[in-house]
């Protein structure tokens, strides 16, 4: 049973370039969440998606960041015109249903983005 | 406001001893879940244990147990018989009614041989 998969594990970009992070949820899970972890901090919620729908993007910066979860294929977190402050670990999690207070979210290994 | 507080930035424990990692939370929602995750140096987030607000008994998973004191709003993680492989960052998280997890700032645990 494959867990949540994220790629790449490490990504280096120069300022102004685009970063594209991919997440494949666990088999049977149709709900995906993205979190960001800045150095020496806890994870912060960014966005919640179901297939072809963004349910909640309240934690995502208004500019340069976008996310999608198409009918086929992985969820993508896209960061345009990256800046040094975007350097962080980006984690994807999945759950089988709208995660209420009894559902566990399972996390991927994260993508570590470094902006030079 | 909903908040998770982990007041111990770092902890040391001798191998084979027990250690308690502190976590307090703040929410006015009567229904919530509390989670602990381990983050080793490799960076992945590993789910350890879950406690629901209505659960009568403290959760246990192998060497991990959660000391849930509802009146004090605390959900401390107890690791028994520490092993060198337990050295990692540990995060407490809360989920209240929605899907969002709120994480604490973490505690870095170092197990000494």
CSV table of C-alpha atoms in Angstrom, one decimal, chain A residues 9 33 35 37 40-45 48 55-56 58-59 89 91 98-110 112, chain B residues 31-35 37 39 42-47 50-52 89 91 95-106 108:
chain,number,residue,atom,x,y,z
A,9,UNK,CA,11.5,15.7,-2.7
A,33,UNK,CA,-4.6,19.2,1.9
A,35,UNK,CA,0.5,22.7,4.4
A,37,UNK,CA,6.4,24.5,7.1
A,40,UNK,CA,11.8,25.9,12.8
A,41,UNK,CA,8.1,26.2,12.7
A,42,UNK,CA,5.0,24.0,12.7
A,43,UNK,CA,2.9,23.3,9.7
A,44,UNK,CA,0.4,25.9,8.5
A,45,UNK,CA,-2.7,25.0,6.4
A,48,UNK,CA,-8.0,21.9,0.8
A,55,UNK,CA,-12.9,23.7,-1.1
A,56,UNK,CA,-10.9,26.1,1.0
A,58,UNK,CA,-8.0,30.5,3.0
A,59,UNK,CA,-4.4,29.7,4.0
A,89,UNK,CA,8.9,22.4,3.2
A,91,UNK,CA,3.6,18.9,2.8
A,98,UNK,CA,-14.0,15.3,4.6
A,99,UNK,CA,-11.8,15.2,7.6
A,100,UNK,CA,-13.8,15.9,10.6
A,101,UNK,CA,-12.6,15.5,14.1
A,102,UNK,CA,-12.2,11.8,13.9
A,103,UNK,CA,-10.4,11.4,10.6
A,104,UNK,CA,-6.6,11.3,10.4
A,105,UNK,CA,-4.8,13.0,7.6
A,106,UNK,CA,-1.8,11.1,6.3
A,107,UNK,CA,1.1,13.1,5.2
A,108,UNK,CA,3.5,12.7,2.4
A,109,UNK,CA,7.3,13.1,2.8
A,110,UNK,CA,7.2,16.7,1.8
A,112,UNK,CA,11.7,21.0,0.3
B,31,UNK,CA,-15.8,18.4,19.5
B,32,UNK,CA,-12.2,18.2,18.5
B,33,UNK,CA,-9.4,15.8,17.8
B,34,UNK,CA,-5.8,15.9,19.0
B,35,UNK,CA,-2.9,14.3,17.1
B,37,UNK,CA,3.2,13.5,14.7
B,39,UNK,CA,9.2,14.3,12.2
B,42,UNK,CA,14.6,13.0,7.0
B,43,UNK,CA,11.6,15.3,7.2
B,44,UNK,CA,8.5,13.2,6.8
B,45,UNK,CA,5.5,13.5,9.1
B,46,UNK,CA,4.7,10.2,10.8
B,47,UNK,CA,1.3,9.9,12.5
B,50,UNK,CA,-5.0,10.3,18.1
B,51,UNK,CA,-7.3,11.4,20.9
B,52,UNK,CA,-10.9,12.5,20.4
B,89,UNK,CA,10.8,16.6,16.3
B,91,UNK,CA,4.4,18.0,16.8
B,95,UNK,CA,-8.6,19.6,14.5
B,96,UNK,CA,-11.8,21.3,15.5
B,97,UNK,CA,-14.9,20.7,13.5
B,98,UNK,CA,-13.3,21.4,10.2
B,99,UNK,CA,-10.5,19.6,8.3
B,100,UNK,CA,-7.8,22.1,9.2
B,101,UNK,CA,-5.0,21.0,11.5
B,102,UNK,CA,-3.5,23.5,13.8
B,103,UNK,CA,0.0,22.6,14.7
B,104,UNK,CA,2.2,23.6,17.6
B,105,UNK,CA,5.8,24.7,17.1
B,106,UNK,CA,7.2,21.3,18.0
B,108,UNK,CA,12.9,18.4,19.5
